[in-house]
Amino acid sequence: MSTDLPRSLLIGLRMLLLRPLAPAERLRPGWHYWPLFAMQVLLSIAIESYWAYANQPLSANGLQSDAFIALLLLASATLAAMLLRRPVLGWSLAVIWIAAGLWLTVLWALLEAALWQLDWYSQRAHQISMAVLLGWWLLALWHSLGQIAPERPAPHRFAAAVLAAALSALPVFALDPETYYGPVPPTATVEPVWPLAQSPEVLLMAQHELLQRRLADLAPQDPERLDAYLLAFGGDGSEDVFRNEIDYVQELFERRFDMQGRTLALLNHPSTVTGRPLATLSNLRAALKGLGERMDLEQDLLLLFLTSHGSENHELYVNLLGLPLDQVKPADLKQALADSGIRWKVLIVSACYSGGFIEQLADNRTLVITAARADRTSFGCGPDSDFSYFGRAYFINALNQTTDLLTAFELAKTEVTRREGDEERLASEPQIASSPLIEAVLDLWQSQLDPRPPLRWPLSEAMPDIDSK
């Protein structure tokens, strides 16, 4: 019988790959278990060091978890051997199983690192990957028992494998194990500094007056024509991409669509708090109410553009420097629009899972366009982005080719689909919900337009400061 430790590692890999084991490979020396356990400890430290923060100190606490798992694995192997009436094989099983467990740990670490690079990675994806690995582990145990004790009935071997898999995998799924890297030590007890000149209370108190000034600056409604008004809402103040989209969309409709004096922006960004009302749910309600009081509700058109992060629960993320602001849900937006009295509406939502807004907001008088399906993410957010995929495709590219909002959607959807395919991303599938009634109003508005030249991006530095409007 060979006492070669690398050979035991190779046999563990063969077991994991469900390959046959030669008779000589089925009996392993029990002392191999302990150097293989030491390898498991080193592997755990290496994996945790990859995910650890820079200041996290190395701790011996993780050894408790690895030792506990090793004891459970040894107990599982001993119990399975006894159930199969081959107790002498308990140590051989333990050695083969811990060797296979090493390879499975490597596979799990590589899988998690690869999944983490994908934009759609979530806790659900993590749980699915763990369930797949657990199923693989169960199959590997069952296979090894068939190799070790082929004379025992298959149902007995399967029952022993299920019991061993449950016992050996228990710490991974049911416990909160200790780790080799402890919490980051506190470096100071200094209270965080609010970065703006205005205190949060003063900033929030100023919103009503600031919003009313912006509403008062709007051009009066022209009774001789169908007027369109734009309200743009940039929810997340932590990334410039949303400010860029609000800036560009406001300029695009003012310049190319001749809507000077009929655009209003609500934006969360530290650099614009003195010139623009915040993108809060309260300001959104008040802005819609104010627009409704200035519009001809029988004929005028509202263009409402919202851009931010979105959640699987279909909430738009609203954030400015950690202020406890309400998030925007489809029901909130539906009620705010109903309270405004505005009849004819175009709603464009650029966010992950934004398709979840369609069900509550689409009707005969509302065109709804979203950057993604209700169960899909969109792409292009982040600190290194200047525009989201959908925002660039729809506003910068499509609406500079055509002023028809529906045609622009088809152009943008084609571009987004092609780009996501080239990058091998899960398609976001932008959505649209329309009706003949709202399309007739859009056709009338289109007939009045005298489109101006396309508006390039980035916006010219020579342009007036949008905050001064």
GROMACS .gro file of C-alpha atoms in nm:
model
  469
    1MET     CA    1   0.000   0.000   0.000
    2SER     CA    2   0.150   0.332  -0.107
    3THR     CA    3   0.210   0.599   0.153
    4ASP     CA    4   0.257   0.870  -0.108
    5LEU     CA    5   0.066   1.180   0.006
    6PRO     CA    6   0.035   1.337  -0.343
    7ARG     CA    7  -0.124   1.011  -0.454
    8SER     CA    8  -0.399   1.060  -0.194
    9LEU     CA    9  -0.461   1.410  -0.333
   10LEU     CA   10  -0.495   1.267  -0.684
   11ILE     CA   11  -0.735   0.998  -0.561
   12GLY     CA   12  -0.948   1.269  -0.399
   13LEU     CA   13  -0.967   1.447  -0.736
   14ARG     CA   14  -1.067   1.123  -0.910
   15MET     CA   15  -1.342   1.076  -0.653
   16LEU     CA   16  -1.468   1.432  -0.710
   17LEU     CA   17  -1.473   1.373  -1.087
   18LEU     CA   18  -1.668   1.049  -1.029
   19ARG     CA   19  -1.389   0.839  -1.178
   20PRO     CA   20  -1.335   0.471  -1.086
   21LEU     CA   21  -1.086   0.392  -0.811
   22ALA     CA   22  -0.851   0.098  -0.851
   23PRO     CA   23  -0.855  -0.155  -0.566
   24ALA     CA   24  -0.517  -0.030  -0.443
   25GLU     CA   25  -0.649   0.327  -0.434
   26ARG     CA   26  -0.942   0.247  -0.208
   27LEU     CA   27  -0.724   0.186   0.099
   28ARG     CA   28  -0.538   0.493   0.223
   29PRO     CA   29  -0.316   0.528   0.534
   30GLY     CA   30  -0.495   0.711   0.812
   31TRP     CA   31  -0.201   0.938   0.892
   32HIS     CA   32  -0.254   1.116   0.556
   33TYR     CA   33  -0.559   1.281   0.711
   34TRP     CA   34  -0.355   1.523   0.921
   35PRO     CA   35  -0.122   1.670   0.655
   36LEU     CA   36  -0.429   1.703   0.431
   37PHE     CA   37  -0.601   1.889   0.713
   38ALA     CA   38  -0.297   2.122   0.735
   39MET     CA   39  -0.334   2.186   0.362
   40GLN     CA   40  -0.699   2.274   0.420
   41VAL     CA   41  -0.599   2.530   0.683
   42LEU     CA   42  -0.346   2.694   0.450
   43LEU     CA   43  -0.600   2.696   0.168
   44SER     CA   44  -0.860   2.862   0.391
   45ILE     CA   45  -0.612   3.133   0.491
   46ALA     CA   46  -0.521   3.195   0.126
   47ILE     CA   47  -0.885   3.225   0.019
   48GLU     CA   48  -0.977   3.455   0.307
   49SER     CA   49  -0.673   3.675   0.240
   50TYR     CA   50  -0.805   3.731  -0.113
   51TRP     CA   51  -1.136   3.869   0.017
   52ALA     CA   52  -1.003   4.044   0.329
   53TYR     CA   53  -0.983   4.420   0.362
   54ALA     CA   54  -0.639   4.575   0.374
   55ASN     CA   55  -0.642   4.642   0.749
   56GLN     CA   56  -0.791   4.314   0.867
   57PRO     CA   57  -0.547   4.131   1.100
   58LEU     CA   58  -0.472   3.760   1.068
   59SER     CA   59  -0.629   3.562   1.353
   60ALA     CA   60  -0.610   3.203   1.474
   61ASN     CA   61  -0.988   3.192   1.529
   62GLY     CA   62  -1.044   3.035   1.189
   63LEU     CA   63  -0.855   2.727   1.303
   64GLN     CA   64  -1.150   2.645   1.530
   65SER     CA   65  -1.382   2.627   1.230
   66ASP     CA   66  -1.146   2.420   1.015
   67ALA     CA   67  -1.080   2.180   1.305
   68PHE     CA   68  -1.453   2.142   1.368
   69ILE     CA   69  -1.519   2.070   1.000
   70ALA     CA   70  -1.234   1.818   0.995
   71LEU     CA   71  -1.376   1.637   1.299
   72LEU     CA   72  -1.722   1.630   1.140
   73LEU     CA   73  -1.577   1.490   0.820
   74LEU     CA   74  -1.392   1.221   1.016
   75ALA     CA   75  -1.710   1.139   1.207
   76SER     CA   76  -1.906   1.124   0.879
   77ALA     CA   77  -1.657   0.880   0.727
   78THR     CA   78  -1.657   0.662   1.040
   79LEU     CA   79  -2.038   0.659   1.054
   80ALA     CA   80  -2.072   0.575   0.684
   81ALA     CA   81  -1.824   0.289   0.715
   82MET     CA   82  -2.016   0.149   1.012
   83LEU     CA   83  -2.351   0.179   0.832
   84LEU     CA   84  -2.205  -0.016   0.542
   85ARG     CA   85  -2.060  -0.275   0.784
   86ARG     CA   86  -1.704  -0.194   0.678
   87PRO     CA   87  -1.575  -0.007   0.988
   88VAL     CA   88  -1.214  -0.085   0.899
   89LEU     CA   89  -1.249   0.151   0.601
   90GLY     CA   90  -1.338   0.456   0.811
   91TRP     CA   91  -0.991   0.614   0.791
   92SER     CA   92  -0.956   0.541   0.418
   93LEU     CA   93  -1.285   0.716   0.351
   94ALA     CA   94  -1.182   1.010   0.568
   95VAL     CA   95  -0.854   1.056   0.376
   96ILE     CA   96  -1.023   1.033   0.035
   97TRP     CA   97  -1.300   1.270   0.142
   98ILE     CA   98  -1.075   1.537   0.287
   99ALA     CA   99  -0.860   1.523  -0.028
  100ALA     CA  100  -1.172   1.563  -0.243
  101GLY     CA  101  -1.285   1.845  -0.015
  102LEU     CA  102  -0.963   2.032  -0.087
  103TRP     CA  103  -1.032   2.023  -0.460
  104LEU     CA  104  -1.395   2.128  -0.405
  105THR     CA  105  -1.279   2.423  -0.193
  106VAL     CA  106  -1.049   2.538  -0.475
  107LEU     CA  107  -1.335   2.506  -0.723
  108TRP     CA  108  -1.571   2.701  -0.497
  109ALA     CA  109  -1.315   2.981  -0.452
  110LEU     CA  110  -1.261   3.014  -0.827
  111LEU     CA  111  -1.636   3.010  -0.891
  112GLU     CA  112  -1.704   3.283  -0.635
  113ALA     CA  113  -1.424   3.501  -0.772
  114ALA     CA  114  -1.559   3.462  -1.126
  115LEU     CA  115  -1.921   3.532  -1.026
  116TRP     CA  116  -1.817   3.840  -0.832
  117GLN     CA  117  -1.700   4.003  -1.156
  118LEU     CA  118  -2.050   3.986  -1.304
  119ASP     CA  119  -2.285   4.282  -1.258
  120TRP     CA  120  -2.580   4.056  -1.183
  121TYR     CA  121  -2.406   3.871  -0.901
  122SER     CA  122  -2.615   3.867  -0.584
  123GLN     CA  123  -2.678   3.670  -0.268
  124ARG     CA  124  -2.915   3.453  -0.469
  125ALA     CA  125  -2.637   3.364  -0.714
  126HIS     CA  126  -2.413   3.278  -0.418
  127GLN     CA  127  -2.681   3.050  -0.273
  128ILE     CA  128  -2.733   2.878  -0.608
  129SER     CA  129  -2.360   2.814  -0.647
  130MET     CA  130  -2.343   2.668  -0.296
  131ALA     CA  131  -2.642   2.442  -0.364
  132VAL     CA  132  -2.480   2.315  -0.684
  133LEU     CA  133  -2.157   2.237  -0.499
  134LEU     CA  134  -2.349   2.058  -0.223
  135GLY     CA  135  -2.521   1.841  -0.484
  136TRP     CA  136  -2.185   1.764  -0.640
  137TRP     CA  137  -2.044   1.672  -0.299
  138LEU     CA  138  -2.334   1.433  -0.238
  139LEU     CA  139  -2.276   1.261  -0.573
  140ALA     CA  140  -1.904   1.231  -0.501
  141LEU     CA  141  -1.968   1.072  -0.160
  142TRP     CA  142  -2.216   0.827  -0.310
  143HIS     CA  143  -1.967   0.739  -0.582
  144SER     CA  144  -1.687   0.681  -0.329
  145LEU     CA  145  -1.907   0.451  -0.120
  146GLY     CA  146  -1.986   0.252  -0.432
  147GLN     CA  147  -1.615   0.212  -0.492
  148ILE     CA  148  -1.532   0.125  -0.132
  149ALA     CA  149  -1.824  -0.108  -0.059
  150PRO     CA  150  -1.973  -0.219  -0.393
  151GLU     CA  151  -2.128  -0.526  -0.234
  152ARG     CA  152  -2.366  -0.321  -0.019
  153PRO     CA  153  -2.713  -0.240  -0.164
  154ALA     CA  154  -2.734   0.089  -0.353
  155PRO     CA  155  -3.012   0.233  -0.127
  156HIS     CA  156  -2.791   0.171   0.176
  157ARG     CA  157  -2.498   0.345   0.012
  158PHE     CA  158  -2.714   0.640  -0.090
  159ALA     CA  159  -2.860   0.677   0.261
  160ALA     CA  160  -2.509   0.673   0.407
  161ALA     CA  161  -2.396   0.933   0.151
  162VAL     CA  162  -2.689   1.165   0.231
  163LEU     CA  163  -2.617   1.140   0.602
  164ALA     CA  164  -2.245   1.200   0.551
  165ALA     CA  165  -2.307   1.497   0.316
  166ALA     CA  166  -2.547   1.657   0.562
  167LEU     CA  167  -2.310   1.611   0.856
  168SER     CA  168  -1.995   1.724   0.676
  169ALA     CA  169  -2.159   2.025   0.505
  170LEU     CA  170  -2.349   2.144   0.813
  171PRO     CA  171  -2.096   2.416   0.912
  172VAL     CA  172  -2.102   2.570   0.565
  173PHE     CA  173  -2.479   2.609   0.547
  174ALA     CA  174  -2.604   2.629   0.904
  175LEU     CA  175  -2.333   2.788   1.118
  176ASP     CA  176  -2.151   3.120   1.131
  177PRO     CA  177  -1.789   2.998   1.129
  178GLU     CA  178  -1.495   3.183   1.275
  179THR     CA  179  -1.257   3.338   1.023
  180TYR     CA  180  -0.882   3.380   0.997
  181TYR     CA  181  -0.917   3.754   0.940
  182GLY     CA  182  -1.078   3.951   1.220
  183PRO     CA  183  -1.265   4.282   1.201
  184VAL     CA  184  -1.082   4.595   1.100
  185PRO     CA  185  -0.950   4.757   1.421
  186PRO     CA  186  -1.089   5.103   1.502
  187THR     CA  187  -0.844   5.374   1.404
  188ALA     CA  188  -1.018   5.678   1.555
  189THR     CA  189  -1.333   5.785   1.732
  190VAL     CA  190  -1.377   6.109   1.536
  191GLU     CA  191  -1.734   6.179   1.429
  192PRO     CA  192  -1.779   6.185   1.050
  193VAL     CA  193  -1.762   6.535   0.903
  194TRP     CA  194  -2.061   6.661   0.704
  195PRO     CA  195  -1.897   6.782   0.381
  196LEU     CA  196  -2.141   7.060   0.286
  197ALA     CA  197  -2.156   7.417   0.412
  198GLN     CA  198  -2.528   7.380   0.483
  199SER     CA  199  -2.623   7.147   0.765
  200PRO     CA  200  -2.862   6.863   0.674
  201GLU     CA  201  -3.148   7.042   0.851
  202VAL     CA  202  -3.085   7.373   0.673
  203LEU     CA  203  -3.048   7.191   0.342
  204LEU     CA  204  -3.381   7.013   0.378
  205MET     CA  205  -3.559   7.325   0.506
  206ALA     CA  206  -3.443   7.518   0.198
  207GLN     CA  207  -3.601   7.274  -0.046
  208HIS     CA  208  -3.951   7.423  -0.056
  209GLU     CA  209  -3.832   7.774  -0.142
  210LEU     CA  210  -3.573   7.650  -0.393
  211LEU     CA  211  -3.825   7.430  -0.573
  212GLN     CA  212  -4.086   7.707  -0.584
  213ARG     CA  213  -3.829   7.942  -0.740
  214ARG     CA  214  -3.751   7.686  -1.008
  215LEU     CA  215  -4.120   7.633  -1.078
  216ALA     CA  216  -4.177   8.010  -1.098
  217ASP     CA  217  -3.897   8.037  -1.355
  218LEU     CA  218  -4.077   7.805  -1.599
  219ALA     CA  219  -4.214   7.959  -1.917
  220PRO     CA  220  -4.592   8.006  -1.924
  221GLN     CA  221  -4.810   7.757  -2.108
  222ASP     CA  222  -4.897   7.851  -2.468
  223PRO     CA  223  -5.272   7.795  -2.523
  224GLU     CA  224  -5.221   7.785  -2.901
  225ARG     CA  225  -5.007   7.471  -2.898
  226LEU     CA  226  -4.937   7.145  -2.722
  227ASP     CA  227  -4.655   7.218  -2.478
  228ALA     CA  228  -4.423   6.952  -2.338
  229TYR     CA  229  -4.259   6.984  -1.998
  230LEU     CA  230  -3.960   6.781  -1.879
  231LEU     CA  231  -3.904   6.676  -1.519
  232ALA     CA  232  -3.572   6.494  -1.465
  233PHE     CA  233  -3.490   6.308  -1.141
  234GLY     CA  234  -3.137   6.190  -1.054
  235GLY     CA  235  -3.164   5.980  -0.739
  236ASP     CA  236  -2.815   5.868  -0.634
  237GLY     CA  237  -2.573   6.144  -0.535
  238SER     CA  238  -2.272   5.914  -0.494
  239GLU     CA  239  -2.196   5.867  -0.866
  240ASP     CA  240  -2.140   6.130  -1.135
  241VAL     CA  241  -2.308   5.916  -1.399
  242PHE     CA  242  -2.653   6.023  -1.280
  243ARG     CA  243  -2.565   6.391  -1.277
  244ASN     CA  244  -2.424   6.354  -1.628
  245GLU     CA  245  -2.749   6.204  -1.750
  246ILE     CA  246  -2.962   6.474  -1.588
  247ASP     CA  247  -2.737   6.750  -1.729
  248TYR     CA  248  -2.743   6.606  -2.079
  249VAL     CA  249  -3.113   6.522  -2.093
  250GLN     CA  250  -3.211   6.869  -1.972
  251GLU     CA  251  -2.987   7.031  -2.235
  252LEU     CA  252  -3.103   6.790  -2.506
  253PHE     CA  253  -3.470   6.874  -2.466
  254GLU     CA  254  -3.409   7.245  -2.425
  255ARG     CA  255  -3.187   7.272  -2.732
  256ARG     CA  256  -3.291   7.003  -2.977
  257PHE     CA  257  -3.660   6.983  -2.882
  258ASP     CA  258  -3.707   7.360  -2.831
  259MET     CA  259  -3.824   7.327  -2.469
  260GLN     CA  260  -3.635   7.622  -2.322
  261GLY     CA  261  -3.800   7.728  -1.999
  262ARG     CA  262  -4.001   7.410  -1.973
  263THR     CA  263  -3.751   7.177  -1.806
  264LEU     CA  264  -3.697   7.117  -1.437
  265ALA     CA  265  -3.433   6.896  -1.274
  266LEU     CA  266  -3.426   6.738  -0.929
  267LEU     CA  267  -3.079   6.608  -0.853
  268ASN     CA  268  -2.880   6.459  -0.568
  269HIS     CA  269  -2.518   6.560  -0.605
  270PRO     CA  270  -2.292   6.739  -0.355
  271SER     CA  271  -2.191   6.999  -0.615
  272THR     CA  272  -2.545   7.113  -0.699
  273VAL     CA  273  -2.727   7.141  -0.367
  274THR     CA  274  -2.743   7.522  -0.374
  275GLY     CA  275  -2.868   7.550  -0.732
  276ARG     CA  276  -3.101   7.256  -0.780
  277PRO     CA  277  -3.374   7.105  -0.566
  278LEU     CA  278  -3.287   6.763  -0.427
  279ALA     CA  279  -3.420   6.447  -0.588
  280THR     CA  280  -3.641   6.340  -0.299
  281LEU     CA  281  -3.984   6.182  -0.298
  282SER     CA  282  -4.127   6.497  -0.137
  283ASN     CA  283  -3.976   6.722  -0.404
  284LEU     CA  284  -4.094   6.485  -0.676
  285ARG     CA  285  -4.451   6.510  -0.549
  286ALA     CA  286  -4.430   6.889  -0.516
  287ALA     CA  287  -4.269   6.931  -0.859
  288LEU     CA  288  -4.537   6.722  -1.029
  289LYS     CA  289  -4.806   6.916  -0.844
  290GLY     CA  290  -4.648   7.246  -0.950
  291LEU     CA  291  -4.617   7.138  -1.312
  292GLY     CA  292  -4.977   7.025  -1.312
  293GLU     CA  293  -5.082   7.374  -1.201
  294ARG     CA  294  -4.895   7.535  -1.494
  295MET     CA  295  -4.984   7.290  -1.771
  296ASP     CA  296  -5.299   7.266  -1.977
  297LEU     CA  297  -5.407   6.933  -1.835
  298GLU     CA  298  -5.626   6.856  -2.136
  299GLN     CA  299  -5.351   6.874  -2.396
  300ASP     CA  300  -5.000   6.929  -2.257
  301LEU     CA  301  -4.746   6.648  -2.225
  302LEU     CA  302  -4.520   6.558  -1.933
  303LEU     CA  303  -4.183   6.392  -2.000
  304LEU     CA  304  -4.064   6.238  -1.672
  305PHE     CA  305  -3.711   6.093  -1.669
  306LEU     CA  306  -3.581   5.907  -1.363
  307THR     CA  307  -3.228   5.770  -1.336
  308SER     CA  308  -3.064   5.593  -1.043
  309HIS     CA  309  -2.988   5.246  -0.915
  310GLY     CA  310  -3.284   5.009  -0.889
  311SER     CA  311  -3.353   4.712  -0.665
  312GLU     CA  312  -3.512   4.372  -0.721
  313ASN     CA  313  -3.806   4.506  -0.517
  314HIS     CA  314  -3.850   4.778  -0.782
  315GLU     CA  315  -3.741   5.074  -0.573
  316LEU     CA  316  -3.538   5.362  -0.712
  317TYR     CA  317  -3.239   5.438  -0.491
  318VAL     CA  318  -3.246   5.789  -0.341
  319ASN     CA  319  -2.930   5.897  -0.161
  320LEU     CA  320  -2.733   6.210  -0.078
  321LEU     CA  321  -2.440   6.174   0.161
  322GLY     CA  322  -2.625   5.921   0.377
  323LEU     CA  323  -2.932   6.134   0.453
  324PRO     CA  324  -3.226   5.909   0.552
  325LEU     CA  325  -3.432   5.976   0.238
  326ASP     CA  326  -3.734   5.776   0.122
  327GLN     CA  327  -3.687   5.546  -0.175
  328VAL     CA  328  -3.920   5.578  -0.475
  329LYS     CA  329  -4.157   5.288  -0.537
  330PRO     CA  330  -4.392   5.246  -0.835
  331ALA     CA  331  -4.693   5.303  -0.609
  332ASP     CA  332  -4.542   5.629  -0.481
  333LEU     CA  333  -4.489   5.756  -0.834
  334LYS     CA  334  -4.834   5.648  -0.944
  335GLN     CA  335  -4.995   5.840  -0.655
  336ALA     CA  336  -4.781   6.149  -0.717
  337LEU     CA  337  -4.883   6.154  -1.084
  338ALA     CA  338  -5.248   6.106  -0.994
  339ASP     CA  339  -5.232   6.393  -0.742
  340SER     CA  340  -5.079   6.622  -1.007
  341GLY     CA  341  -5.378   6.581  -1.240
  342ILE     CA  342  -5.147   6.548  -1.542
  343ARG     CA  343  -5.314   6.330  -1.806
  344TRP     CA  344  -5.062   6.280  -2.087
  345LYS     CA  345  -4.731   6.137  -1.975
  346VAL     CA  346  -4.409   5.981  -2.102
  347LEU     CA  347  -4.219   5.801  -1.825
  348ILE     CA  348  -3.858   5.694  -1.887
  349VAL     CA  349  -3.691   5.496  -1.606
  350SER     CA  350  -3.322   5.415  -1.637
  351ALA     CA  351  -3.233   5.172  -1.358
  352CYS     CA  352  -3.186   4.805  -1.283
  353TYR     CA  353  -3.514   4.612  -1.264
  354SER     CA  354  -3.697   4.924  -1.391
  355GLY     CA  355  -3.943   4.710  -1.586
  356GLY     CA  356  -4.118   4.665  -1.251
  357PHE     CA  357  -4.260   5.016  -1.293
  358ILE     CA  358  -4.463   4.925  -1.601
  359GLU     CA  359  -4.744   4.728  -1.437
  360GLN     CA  360  -4.858   5.012  -1.209
  361LEU     CA  361  -4.784   5.310  -1.434
  362ALA     CA  362  -4.868   5.212  -1.792
  363ASP     CA  363  -5.216   5.309  -1.913
  364ASN     CA  364  -5.386   5.454  -2.221
  365ARG     CA  365  -5.247   5.801  -2.148
  366THR     CA  366  -4.896   5.701  -2.039
  367LEU     CA  367  -4.602   5.577  -2.242
  368VAL     CA  368  -4.354   5.390  -2.021
  369ILE     CA  369  -3.998   5.313  -2.130
  370THR     CA  370  -3.757   5.127  -1.903
  371ALA     CA  371  -3.390   5.035  -1.930
  372ALA     CA  372  -3.445   4.673  -1.824
  373ARG     CA  373  -3.694   4.397  -1.762
  374ALA     CA  374  -3.854   4.370  -1.419
  375ASP     CA  375  -3.616   4.085  -1.332
  376ARG     CA  376  -3.299   4.204  -1.507
  377THR     CA  377  -3.024   4.451  -1.430
  378SER     CA  378  -2.916   4.727  -1.664
  379PHE     CA  379  -2.553   4.830  -1.707
  380GLY     CA  380  -2.323   5.130  -1.714
  381CYS     CA  381  -2.347   5.269  -1.360
  382GLY     CA  382  -2.047   5.302  -1.132
  383PRO     CA  383  -1.780   5.556  -1.040
  384ASP     CA  384  -1.588   5.498  -1.364
  385SER     CA  385  -1.890   5.548  -1.594
  386ASP     CA  386  -2.002   5.872  -1.753
  387PHE     CA  387  -2.332   5.738  -1.892
  388SER     CA  388  -2.535   5.421  -1.849
  389TYR     CA  389  -2.568   5.186  -2.147
  390PHE     CA  390  -2.934   5.267  -2.197
  391GLY     CA  391  -2.892   5.640  -2.132
  392ARG     CA  392  -2.621   5.667  -2.394
  393ALA     CA  393  -2.810   5.455  -2.647
  394TYR     CA  394  -3.143   5.636  -2.604
  395PHE     CA  395  -3.056   6.000  -2.540
  396ILE     CA  396  -2.710   6.054  -2.692
  397ASN     CA  397  -2.741   5.826  -2.993
  398ALA     CA  398  -3.107   5.757  -3.077
  399LEU     CA  399  -3.267   6.095  -2.996
  400ASN     CA  400  -2.997   6.270  -3.195
  401GLN     CA  401  -3.104   6.065  -3.498
  402THR     CA  402  -3.479   6.106  -3.453
  403THR     CA  403  -3.720   6.306  -3.238
  404ASP     CA  404  -3.973   6.021  -3.239
  405LEU     CA  405  -3.961   5.870  -2.889
  406LEU     CA  406  -4.085   5.528  -3.002
  407THR     CA  407  -3.844   5.500  -3.294
  408ALA     CA  408  -3.565   5.610  -3.062
  409PHE     CA  409  -3.653   5.326  -2.826
  410GLU     CA  410  -3.616   5.066  -3.101
  411LEU     CA  411  -3.280   5.213  -3.202
  412ALA     CA  412  -3.161   5.218  -2.841
  413LYS     CA  413  -3.281   4.866  -2.769
  414THR     CA  414  -3.090   4.735  -3.071
  415GLU     CA  415  -2.774   4.915  -2.962
  416VAL     CA  416  -2.798   4.799  -2.599
  417THR     CA  417  -2.864   4.439  -2.704
  418ARG     CA  418  -2.564   4.440  -2.937
  419ARG     CA  419  -2.334   4.593  -2.677
  420GLU     CA  420  -2.439   4.351  -2.403
  421GLY     CA  421  -2.394   4.062  -2.645
  422ASP     CA  422  -2.045   4.177  -2.739
  423GLU     CA  423  -1.956   4.193  -2.369
  424GLU     CA  424  -2.127   3.857  -2.293
  425ARG     CA  425  -2.361   4.010  -2.037
  426LEU     CA  426  -2.706   3.883  -1.945
  427ALA     CA  427  -2.936   4.093  -2.165
  428SER     CA  428  -3.119   4.373  -1.982
  429GLU     CA  429  -3.403   4.371  -2.238
  430PRO     CA  430  -3.533   4.733  -2.230
  431GLN     CA  431  -3.913   4.750  -2.219
  432ILE     CA  432  -4.183   4.976  -2.362
  433ALA     CA  433  -4.557   5.000  -2.296
  434SER     CA  434  -4.764   5.225  -2.520
  435SER     CA  435  -5.120   5.282  -2.647
  436PRO     CA  436  -5.287   5.444  -2.950
  437LEU     CA  437  -5.412   5.734  -2.736
  438ILE     CA  438  -5.073   5.845  -2.605
  439GLU     CA  439  -4.917   5.785  -2.947
  440ALA     CA  440  -5.172   6.021  -3.106
  441VAL     CA  441  -5.067   6.293  -2.858
  442LEU     CA  442  -4.702   6.226  -2.934
  443ASP     CA  443  -4.772   6.252  -3.309
  444LEU     CA  444  -4.934   6.593  -3.255
  445TRP     CA  445  -4.637   6.709  -3.049
  446GLN     CA  446  -4.399   6.579  -3.318
  447SER     CA  447  -4.584   6.773  -3.586
  448GLN     CA  448  -4.511   7.098  -3.402
  449LEU     CA  449  -4.139   7.033  -3.359
  450ASP     CA  450  -3.870   7.203  -3.557
  451PRO     CA  451  -3.576   6.982  -3.450
  452ARG     CA  452  -3.248   7.155  -3.381
  453PRO     CA  453  -2.904   7.003  -3.458
  454PRO     CA  454  -2.783   6.703  -3.255
  455LEU     CA  455  -2.629   6.774  -2.916
  456ARG     CA  456  -2.290   6.616  -2.866
  457TRP     CA  457  -2.150   6.462  -2.548
  458PRO     CA  458  -1.958   6.568  -2.345
  459LEU     CA  459  -2.138   6.897  -2.310
  460SER     CA  460  -1.924   7.196  -2.405
  461GLU     CA  461  -1.737   7.363  -2.122
  462ALA     CA  462  -1.849   7.692  -2.275
  463MET     CA  463  -2.211   7.618  -2.200
  464PRO     CA  464  -2.377   7.817  -1.922
  465ASP     CA  465  -2.375   7.659  -1.577
  466ILE     CA  466  -2.694   7.455  -1.561
  467ASP     CA  467  -2.719   7.523  -1.188
  468SER     CA  468  -2.760   7.892  -1.258
  469LYS     CA  469  -3.082   7.839  -1.452
   0.00000   0.00000   0.00000
